[in-house]
C-alpha cells in the first residue's frame, strides 16, 4: 500500500501539462506574498530607513523590486516595459510604493498566467535581445527572493518578524 501511494505521488507531476511553468508560478506566488506583506509590515516612518548609509532605504528596495518586475516580465512578453515602470523613481509615501509594487505584480501575474511550458520555451525578441521566457521566469523568482532576503534584515533590525517566519510559526 505504501509503495503504491508513493508511486502515485511521484507519478502525478509527470502527468501535469505544464510542470515547469506551474512550479515557477508556485514559487513566484510565495515570494510575491512575502514582499507584499513585507511592504505592509514596515511602518511608513521606516520607509526611509537604511541598514547602513551605503545601502538603499527600505522603500527604495521596494521601488527597485517593482522596476525589476516590469523589466523581467516585459522581456518574457517580448515587449518594452509599460509606462508605469517609468514613474517608479523617487516615490516616498508608503501607500504610493505599496501601490506601485502591487501594480508591478499585477503586470507579472498577467504575463505569467499567459505562459505554458511550450510558450515559455519559445524564444521572443525583447528590444534588441533574444529572450527565452522560462529563463526570465526563473530569474524573476530568484531576484524576488534575493530582494526579500535583503528586506528581512531591515524588518528584523526594527524588531518586526518577517512574513514568512510569522506564517511558519502559525503553522506549528
mmCIF file with all atom_site columns, C-alpha atoms in Angstrom:
data_model
loop_
_atom_site.group_PDB
_atom_site.id
_atom_site.type_symbol
_atom_site.label_atom_id
_atom_site.label_alt_id
_atom_site.label_comp_id
_atom_site.label_asym_id
_atom_site.label_entity_id
_atom_site.label_seq_id
_atom_site.pdbx_PDB_ins_code
_atom_site.Cartn_x
_atom_site.Cartn_y
_atom_site.Cartn_z
_atom_site.occupancy
_atom_site.B_iso_or_equiv
_atom_site.pdbx_formal_charge
_atom_site.auth_seq_id
_atom_site.auth_comp_id
_atom_site.auth_asym_id
_atom_site.auth_atom_id
_atom_site.pdbx_PDB_model_num
ATOM 1   C CA . UNK A 1 1   ? 0.000  0.000  0.000   1.00 0.00 ? 1   UNK A CA 1
ATOM 2   C CA . UNK A 1 2   ? 2.737  2.451  0.942   1.00 0.00 ? 2   UNK A CA 1
ATOM 3   C CA . UNK A 1 3   ? 4.679  1.554  -2.195  1.00 0.00 ? 3   UNK A CA 1
ATOM 4   C CA . UNK A 1 4   ? 1.684  2.214  -4.489  1.00 0.00 ? 4   UNK A CA 1
ATOM 5   C CA . UNK A 1 5   ? 0.905  5.514  -2.705  1.00 0.00 ? 5   UNK A CA 1
ATOM 6   C CA . UNK A 1 6   ? 4.496  6.639  -3.147  1.00 0.00 ? 6   UNK A CA 1
ATOM 7   C CA . UNK A 1 7   ? 4.482  5.636  -6.801  1.00 0.00 ? 7   UNK A CA 1
ATOM 8   C CA . UNK A 1 8   ? 1.252  7.592  -7.355  1.00 0.00 ? 8   UNK A CA 1
ATOM 9   C CA . UNK A 1 9   ? 2.643  10.668 -5.573  1.00 0.00 ? 9   UNK A CA 1
ATOM 10  C CA . UNK A 1 10  ? 5.768  10.590 -7.723  1.00 0.00 ? 10  UNK A CA 1
ATOM 11  C CA . UNK A 1 11  ? 3.855  9.989  -10.961 1.00 0.00 ? 11  UNK A CA 1
ATOM 12  C CA . UNK A 1 12  ? 1.316  12.809 -10.608 1.00 0.00 ? 12  UNK A CA 1
ATOM 13  C CA . UNK A 1 13  ? 3.776  15.598 -11.552 1.00 0.00 ? 13  UNK A CA 1
ATOM 14  C CA . UNK A 1 14  ? 4.739  13.650 -14.667 1.00 0.00 ? 14  UNK A CA 1
ATOM 15  C CA . UNK A 1 15  ? 1.175  13.932 -15.927 1.00 0.00 ? 15  UNK A CA 1
ATOM 16  C CA . UNK A 1 16  ? 0.931  17.656 -15.260 1.00 0.00 ? 16  UNK A CA 1
ATOM 17  C CA . UNK A 1 17  ? 0.574  19.520 -18.529 1.00 0.00 ? 17  UNK A CA 1
ATOM 18  C CA . UNK A 1 18  ? 2.889  22.378 -17.579 1.00 0.00 ? 18  UNK A CA 1
ATOM 19  C CA . UNK A 1 19  ? 5.175  21.184 -14.786 1.00 0.00 ? 19  UNK A CA 1
ATOM 20  C CA . UNK A 1 20  ? 7.861  23.830 -15.303 1.00 0.00 ? 20  UNK A CA 1
ATOM 21  C CA . UNK A 1 21  ? 5.635  26.896 -15.506 1.00 0.00 ? 21  UNK A CA 1
ATOM 22  C CA . UNK A 1 22  ? 3.402  25.559 -12.731 1.00 0.00 ? 22  UNK A CA 1
ATOM 23  C CA . UNK A 1 23  ? 6.435  25.151 -10.443 1.00 0.00 ? 23  UNK A CA 1
ATOM 24  C CA . UNK A 1 24  ? 7.722  28.635 -11.256 1.00 0.00 ? 24  UNK A CA 1
ATOM 25  C CA . UNK A 1 25  ? 4.274  30.178 -10.717 1.00 0.00 ? 25  UNK A CA 1
ATOM 26  C CA . UNK A 1 26  ? 4.024  28.491 -7.305  1.00 0.00 ? 26  UNK A CA 1
ATOM 27  C CA . UNK A 1 27  ? 7.424  29.816 -6.211  1.00 0.00 ? 27  UNK A CA 1
ATOM 28  C CA . UNK A 1 28  ? 6.554  33.261 -7.600  1.00 0.00 ? 28  UNK A CA 1
ATOM 29  C CA . UNK A 1 29  ? 3.270  33.284 -5.649  1.00 0.00 ? 29  UNK A CA 1
ATOM 30  C CA . UNK A 1 30  ? 5.064  32.589 -2.366  1.00 0.00 ? 30  UNK A CA 1
ATOM 31  C CA . UNK A 1 31  ? 7.683  35.303 -2.771  1.00 0.00 ? 31  UNK A CA 1
ATOM 32  C CA . UNK A 1 32  ? 5.094  37.771 -4.093  1.00 0.00 ? 32  UNK A CA 1
ATOM 33  C CA . UNK A 1 33  ? 3.096  37.241 -0.895  1.00 0.00 ? 33  UNK A CA 1
ATOM 34  C CA . UNK A 1 34  ? 6.238  37.716 1.221   1.00 0.00 ? 34  UNK A CA 1
ATOM 35  C CA . UNK A 1 35  ? 7.097  41.005 -0.478  1.00 0.00 ? 35  UNK A CA 1
ATOM 36  C CA . UNK A 1 36  ? 3.584  42.456 -0.337  1.00 0.00 ? 36  UNK A CA 1
ATOM 37  C CA . UNK A 1 37  ? 3.315  41.549 3.342   1.00 0.00 ? 37  UNK A CA 1
ATOM 38  C CA . UNK A 1 38  ? 6.796  42.993 3.968   1.00 0.00 ? 38  UNK A CA 1
ATOM 39  C CA . UNK A 1 39  ? 5.705  46.313 2.450   1.00 0.00 ? 39  UNK A CA 1
ATOM 40  C CA . UNK A 1 40  ? 2.652  46.269 4.729   1.00 0.00 ? 40  UNK A CA 1
ATOM 41  C CA . UNK A 1 41  ? 4.592  45.283 7.867   1.00 0.00 ? 41  UNK A CA 1
ATOM 42  C CA . UNK A 1 42  ? 7.120  48.125 7.852   1.00 0.00 ? 42  UNK A CA 1
ATOM 43  C CA . UNK A 1 43  ? 5.747  51.347 9.361   1.00 0.00 ? 43  UNK A CA 1
ATOM 44  C CA . UNK A 1 44  ? 5.689  54.319 6.996   1.00 0.00 ? 44  UNK A CA 1
ATOM 45  C CA . UNK A 1 45  ? 8.155  56.239 9.159   1.00 0.00 ? 45  UNK A CA 1
ATOM 46  C CA . UNK A 1 46  ? 10.722 53.498 8.467   1.00 0.00 ? 46  UNK A CA 1
ATOM 47  C CA . UNK A 1 47  ? 10.454 53.521 4.659   1.00 0.00 ? 47  UNK A CA 1
ATOM 48  C CA . UNK A 1 48  ? 13.481 55.843 4.561   1.00 0.00 ? 48  UNK A CA 1
ATOM 49  C CA . UNK A 1 49  ? 15.429 53.588 6.961   1.00 0.00 ? 49  UNK A CA 1
ATOM 50  C CA . UNK A 1 50  ? 18.819 52.254 5.837   1.00 0.00 ? 50  UNK A CA 1
ATOM 51  C CA . UNK A 1 51  ? 20.673 49.393 7.496   1.00 0.00 ? 51  UNK A CA 1
ATOM 52  C CA . UNK A 1 52  ? 23.880 51.299 6.747   1.00 0.00 ? 52  UNK A CA 1
ATOM 53  C CA . UNK A 1 53  ? 24.472 54.614 4.999   1.00 0.00 ? 53  UNK A CA 1
ATOM 54  C CA . UNK A 1 54  ? 25.712 52.768 1.891   1.00 0.00 ? 54  UNK A CA 1
ATOM 55  C CA . UNK A 1 55  ? 22.533 50.716 1.465   1.00 0.00 ? 55  UNK A CA 1
ATOM 56  C CA . UNK A 1 56  ? 19.266 51.608 -0.176  1.00 0.00 ? 56  UNK A CA 1
ATOM 57  C CA . UNK A 1 57  ? 16.447 52.853 2.009   1.00 0.00 ? 57  UNK A CA 1
ATOM 58  C CA . UNK A 1 58  ? 13.743 50.261 2.656   1.00 0.00 ? 58  UNK A CA 1
ATOM 59  C CA . UNK A 1 59  ? 11.273 51.972 0.300   1.00 0.00 ? 59  UNK A CA 1
ATOM 60  C CA . UNK A 1 60  ? 13.862 52.126 -2.475  1.00 0.00 ? 60  UNK A CA 1
ATOM 61  C CA . UNK A 1 61  ? 14.254 48.349 -2.293  1.00 0.00 ? 61  UNK A CA 1
ATOM 62  C CA . UNK A 1 62  ? 10.529 48.033 -2.991  1.00 0.00 ? 62  UNK A CA 1
ATOM 63  C CA . UNK A 1 63  ? 10.761 50.515 -5.899  1.00 0.00 ? 63  UNK A CA 1
ATOM 64  C CA . UNK A 1 64  ? 13.716 48.580 -7.272  1.00 0.00 ? 64  UNK A CA 1
ATOM 65  C CA . UNK A 1 65  ? 11.727 45.355 -6.960  1.00 0.00 ? 65  UNK A CA 1
ATOM 66  C CA . UNK A 1 66  ? 8.777  46.840 -8.852  1.00 0.00 ? 66  UNK A CA 1
ATOM 67  C CA . UNK A 1 67  ? 11.057 48.094 -11.634 1.00 0.00 ? 67  UNK A CA 1
ATOM 68  C CA . UNK A 1 68  ? 12.647 44.664 -11.908 1.00 0.00 ? 68  UNK A CA 1
ATOM 69  C CA . UNK A 1 69  ? 9.222  43.059 -12.140 1.00 0.00 ? 69  UNK A CA 1
ATOM 70  C CA . UNK A 1 70  ? 8.270  45.264 -15.072 1.00 0.00 ? 70  UNK A CA 1
ATOM 71  C CA . UNK A 1 71  ? 11.568 44.734 -16.860 1.00 0.00 ? 71  UNK A CA 1
ATOM 72  C CA . UNK A 1 72  ? 11.726 40.961 -16.472 1.00 0.00 ? 72  UNK A CA 1
ATOM 73  C CA . UNK A 1 73  ? 8.051  40.376 -17.214 1.00 0.00 ? 73  UNK A CA 1
ATOM 74  C CA . UNK A 1 74  ? 8.082  42.679 -20.250 1.00 0.00 ? 74  UNK A CA 1
ATOM 75  C CA . UNK A 1 75  ? 11.030 40.683 -21.548 1.00 0.00 ? 75  UNK A CA 1
ATOM 76  C CA . UNK A 1 76  ? 9.043  37.449 -21.165 1.00 0.00 ? 76  UNK A CA 1
ATOM 77  C CA . UNK A 1 77  ? 6.323  39.028 -23.244 1.00 0.00 ? 77  UNK A CA 1
ATOM 78  C CA . UNK A 1 78  ? 8.797  40.288 -25.827 1.00 0.00 ? 78  UNK A CA 1
ATOM 79  C CA . UNK A 1 79  ? 7.917  43.925 -25.257 1.00 0.00 ? 79  UNK A CA 1
ATOM 80  C CA . UNK A 1 80  ? 9.214  47.096 -23.670 1.00 0.00 ? 80  UNK A CA 1
ATOM 81  C CA . UNK A 1 81  ? 8.228  47.749 -20.040 1.00 0.00 ? 81  UNK A CA 1
ATOM 82  C CA . UNK A 1 82  ? 4.907  49.582 -19.711 1.00 0.00 ? 82  UNK A CA 1
ATOM 83  C CA . UNK A 1 83  ? 4.688  53.288 -18.939 1.00 0.00 ? 83  UNK A CA 1
ATOM 84  C CA . UNK A 1 84  ? 4.032  52.545 -15.237 1.00 0.00 ? 84  UNK A CA 1
ATOM 85  C CA . UNK A 1 85  ? 7.670  51.488 -14.913 1.00 0.00 ? 85  UNK A CA 1
ATOM 86  C CA . UNK A 1 86  ? 8.835  55.000 -15.817 1.00 0.00 ? 86  UNK A CA 1
ATOM 87  C CA . UNK A 1 87  ? 7.052  56.615 -12.857 1.00 0.00 ? 87  UNK A CA 1
ATOM 88  C CA . UNK A 1 88  ? 8.628  54.487 -10.130 1.00 0.00 ? 88  UNK A CA 1
ATOM 89  C CA . UNK A 1 89  ? 11.667 56.538 -9.241  1.00 0.00 ? 89  UNK A CA 1
ATOM 90  C CA . UNK A 1 90  ? 11.554 58.791 -6.210  1.00 0.00 ? 90  UNK A CA 1
ATOM 91  C CA . UNK A 1 91  ? 8.365  57.557 -4.536  1.00 0.00 ? 91  UNK A CA 1
ATOM 92  C CA . UNK A 1 92  ? 8.425  58.158 -0.788  1.00 0.00 ? 92  UNK A CA 1
ATOM 93  C CA . UNK A 1 93  ? 4.952  57.555 0.662   1.00 0.00 ? 93  UNK A CA 1
ATOM 94  C CA . UNK A 1 94  ? 4.267  54.024 1.856   1.00 0.00 ? 94  UNK A CA 1
ATOM 95  C CA . UNK A 1 95  ? 0.893  53.945 0.076   1.00 0.00 ? 95  UNK A CA 1
ATOM 96  C CA . UNK A 1 96  ? 2.451  55.009 -3.257  1.00 0.00 ? 96  UNK A CA 1
ATOM 97  C CA . UNK A 1 97  ? 5.221  52.445 -3.002  1.00 0.00 ? 97  UNK A CA 1
ATOM 98  C CA . UNK A 1 98  ? 2.824  49.670 -1.996  1.00 0.00 ? 98  UNK A CA 1
ATOM 99  C CA . UNK A 1 99  ? 0.516  50.525 -4.879  1.00 0.00 ? 99  UNK A CA 1
ATOM 100 C CA . UNK A 1 100 ? 3.434  50.569 -7.347  1.00 0.00 ? 100 UNK A CA 1
ATOM 101 C CA . UNK A 1 101 ? 4.661  47.197 -6.067  1.00 0.00 ? 101 UNK A CA 1
ATOM 102 C CA . UNK A 1 102 ? 1.189  45.650 -6.331  1.00 0.00 ? 102 UNK A CA 1
ATOM 103 C CA . UNK A 1 103 ? 0.705  47.019 -9.858  1.00 0.00 ? 103 UNK A CA 1
ATOM 104 C CA . UNK A 1 104 ? 4.026  45.538 -10.919 1.00 0.00 ? 104 UNK A CA 1
ATOM 105 C CA . UNK A 1 105 ? 2.914  42.175 -9.547  1.00 0.00 ? 105 UNK A CA 1
ATOM 106 C CA . UNK A 1 106 ? -0.423 42.525 -11.373 1.00 0.00 ? 106 UNK A CA 1
ATOM 107 C CA . UNK A 1 107 ? 1.534  43.074 -14.582 1.00 0.00 ? 107 UNK A CA 1
ATOM 108 C CA . UNK A 1 108 ? 3.685  39.998 -13.931 1.00 0.00 ? 108 UNK A CA 1
ATOM 109 C CA . UNK A 1 109 ? 0.616  37.954 -12.952 1.00 0.00 ? 109 UNK A CA 1
ATOM 110 C CA . UNK A 1 110 ? -0.899 38.612 -16.382 1.00 0.00 ? 110 UNK A CA 1
ATOM 111 C CA . UNK A 1 111 ? 2.327  37.672 -18.163 1.00 0.00 ? 111 UNK A CA 1
ATOM 112 C CA . UNK A 1 112 ? 2.885  34.517 -16.105 1.00 0.00 ? 112 UNK A CA 1
ATOM 113 C CA . UNK A 1 113 ? -0.741 33.445 -16.427 1.00 0.00 ? 113 UNK A CA 1
ATOM 114 C CA . UNK A 1 114 ? -0.368 33.604 -20.203 1.00 0.00 ? 114 UNK A CA 1
ATOM 115 C CA . UNK A 1 115 ? 2.557  31.143 -20.082 1.00 0.00 ? 115 UNK A CA 1
ATOM 116 C CA . UNK A 1 116 ? 2.576  27.420 -20.534 1.00 0.00 ? 116 UNK A CA 1
ATOM 117 C CA . UNK A 1 117 ? 5.656  25.237 -20.900 1.00 0.00 ? 117 UNK A CA 1
ATOM 118 C CA . UNK A 1 118 ? 5.618  25.419 -24.700 1.00 0.00 ? 118 UNK A CA 1
ATOM 119 C CA . UNK A 1 119 ? 5.326  29.201 -24.799 1.00 0.00 ? 119 UNK A CA 1
ATOM 120 C CA . UNK A 1 120 ? 7.886  29.618 -22.011 1.00 0.00 ? 120 UNK A CA 1
ATOM 121 C CA . UNK A 1 121 ? 10.446 27.656 -24.048 1.00 0.00 ? 121 UNK A CA 1
ATOM 122 C CA . UNK A 1 122 ? 9.882  29.689 -27.237 1.00 0.00 ? 122 UNK A CA 1
ATOM 123 C CA . UNK A 1 123 ? 12.379 32.467 -27.849 1.00 0.00 ? 123 UNK A CA 1
ATOM 124 C CA . UNK A 1 124 ? 10.984 36.008 -28.135 1.00 0.00 ? 124 UNK A CA 1
ATOM 125 C CA . UNK A 1 125 ? 12.598 39.293 -29.100 1.00 0.00 ? 125 UNK A CA 1
ATOM 126 C CA . UNK A 1 126 ? 12.656 41.940 -26.393 1.00 0.00 ? 126 UNK A CA 1
ATOM 127 C CA . UNK A 1 127 ? 14.117 45.116 -27.835 1.00 0.00 ? 127 UNK A CA 1
ATOM 128 C CA . UNK A 1 128 ? 17.467 44.187 -29.315 1.00 0.00 ? 128 UNK A CA 1
ATOM 129 C CA . UNK A 1 129 ? 17.902 40.918 -27.460 1.00 0.00 ? 129 UNK A CA 1
ATOM 130 C CA . UNK A 1 130 ? 16.529 37.411 -27.678 1.00 0.00 ? 130 UNK A CA 1
ATOM 131 C CA . UNK A 1 131 ? 14.825 36.074 -24.553 1.00 0.00 ? 131 UNK A CA 1
ATOM 132 C CA . UNK A 1 132 ? 13.662 32.589 -23.607 1.00 0.00 ? 132 UNK A CA 1
ATOM 133 C CA . UNK A 1 133 ? 10.784 33.331 -21.221 1.00 0.00 ? 133 UNK A CA 1
ATOM 134 C CA . UNK A 1 134 ? 11.454 30.396 -18.901 1.00 0.00 ? 134 UNK A CA 1
ATOM 135 C CA . UNK A 1 135 ? 14.918 31.793 -18.172 1.00 0.00 ? 135 UNK A CA 1
ATOM 136 C CA . UNK A 1 136 ? 13.365 35.157 -17.300 1.00 0.00 ? 136 UNK A CA 1
ATOM 137 C CA . UNK A 1 137 ? 10.731 33.420 -15.169 1.00 0.00 ? 137 UNK A CA 1
ATOM 138 C CA . UNK A 1 138 ? 13.431 31.708 -13.126 1.00 0.00 ? 138 UNK A CA 1
ATOM 139 C CA . UNK A 1 139 ? 15.430 34.950 -12.923 1.00 0.00 ? 139 UNK A CA 1
ATOM 140 C CA . UNK A 1 140 ? 12.313 36.750 -11.685 1.00 0.00 ? 140 UNK A CA 1
ATOM 141 C CA . UNK A 1 141 ? 11.778 34.295 -8.830  1.00 0.00 ? 141 UNK A CA 1
ATOM 142 C CA . UNK A 1 142 ? 15.477 34.339 -7.923  1.00 0.00 ? 142 UNK A CA 1
ATOM 143 C CA . UNK A 1 143 ? 15.581 38.151 -7.962  1.00 0.00 ? 143 UNK A CA 1
ATOM 144 C CA . UNK A 1 144 ? 12.436 38.472 -5.863  1.00 0.00 ? 144 UNK A CA 1
ATOM 145 C CA . UNK A 1 145 ? 13.809 36.028 -3.285  1.00 0.00 ? 145 UNK A CA 1
ATOM 146 C CA . UNK A 1 146 ? 17.070 37.974 -3.183  1.00 0.00 ? 146 UNK A CA 1
ATOM 147 C CA . UNK A 1 147 ? 15.193 41.222 -2.560  1.00 0.00 ? 147 UNK A CA 1
ATOM 148 C CA . UNK A 1 148 ? 13.037 39.616 0.104   1.00 0.00 ? 148 UNK A CA 1
ATOM 149 C CA . UNK A 1 149 ? 16.194 38.320 1.795   1.00 0.00 ? 149 UNK A CA 1
ATOM 150 C CA . UNK A 1 150 ? 17.611 41.838 1.870   1.00 0.00 ? 150 UNK A CA 1
ATOM 151 C CA . UNK A 1 151 ? 14.389 43.276 3.260   1.00 0.00 ? 151 UNK A CA 1
ATOM 152 C CA . UNK A 1 152 ? 14.233 40.670 6.030   1.00 0.00 ? 152 UNK A CA 1
ATOM 153 C CA . UNK A 1 153 ? 17.309 42.315 7.561   1.00 0.00 ? 153 UNK A CA 1
ATOM 154 C CA . UNK A 1 154 ? 15.533 45.678 7.597   1.00 0.00 ? 154 UNK A CA 1
ATOM 155 C CA . UNK A 1 155 ? 12.470 44.158 9.284   1.00 0.00 ? 155 UNK A CA 1
ATOM 156 C CA . UNK A 1 156 ? 14.467 42.238 11.884  1.00 0.00 ? 156 UNK A CA 1
ATOM 157 C CA . UNK A 1 157 ? 16.582 45.262 12.765  1.00 0.00 ? 157 UNK A CA 1
ATOM 158 C CA . UNK A 1 158 ? 13.321 47.062 13.606  1.00 0.00 ? 158 UNK A CA 1
ATOM 159 C CA . UNK A 1 159 ? 12.010 44.148 15.684  1.00 0.00 ? 159 UNK A CA 1
ATOM 160 C CA . UNK A 1 160 ? 9.481  43.062 13.051  1.00 0.00 ? 160 UNK A CA 1
ATOM 161 C CA . UNK A 1 161 ? 9.048  39.348 12.383  1.00 0.00 ? 161 UNK A CA 1
ATOM 162 C CA . UNK A 1 162 ? 9.304  38.690 8.620   1.00 0.00 ? 162 UNK A CA 1
ATOM 163 C CA . UNK A 1 163 ? 6.075  37.449 6.986   1.00 0.00 ? 163 UNK A CA 1
ATOM 164 C CA . UNK A 1 164 ? 7.441  34.019 6.019   1.00 0.00 ? 164 UNK A CA 1
ATOM 165 C CA . UNK A 1 165 ? 8.693  33.420 9.563   1.00 0.00 ? 165 UNK A CA 1
ATOM 166 C CA . UNK A 1 166 ? 5.376  34.552 11.038  1.00 0.00 ? 166 UNK A CA 1
ATOM 167 C CA . UNK A 1 167 ? 3.448  32.185 8.728   1.00 0.00 ? 167 UNK A CA 1
ATOM 168 C CA . UNK A 1 168 ? 5.707  29.251 9.617   1.00 0.00 ? 168 UNK A CA 1
ATOM 169 C CA . UNK A 1 169 ? 5.268  29.953 13.348  1.00 0.00 ? 169 UNK A CA 1
ATOM 170 C CA . UNK A 1 170 ? 1.468  29.944 12.950  1.00 0.00 ? 170 UNK A CA 1
ATOM 171 C CA . UNK A 1 171 ? 1.621  26.527 11.254  1.00 0.00 ? 171 UNK A CA 1
ATOM 172 C CA . UNK A 1 172 ? 3.426  24.908 14.189  1.00 0.00 ? 172 UNK A CA 1
#
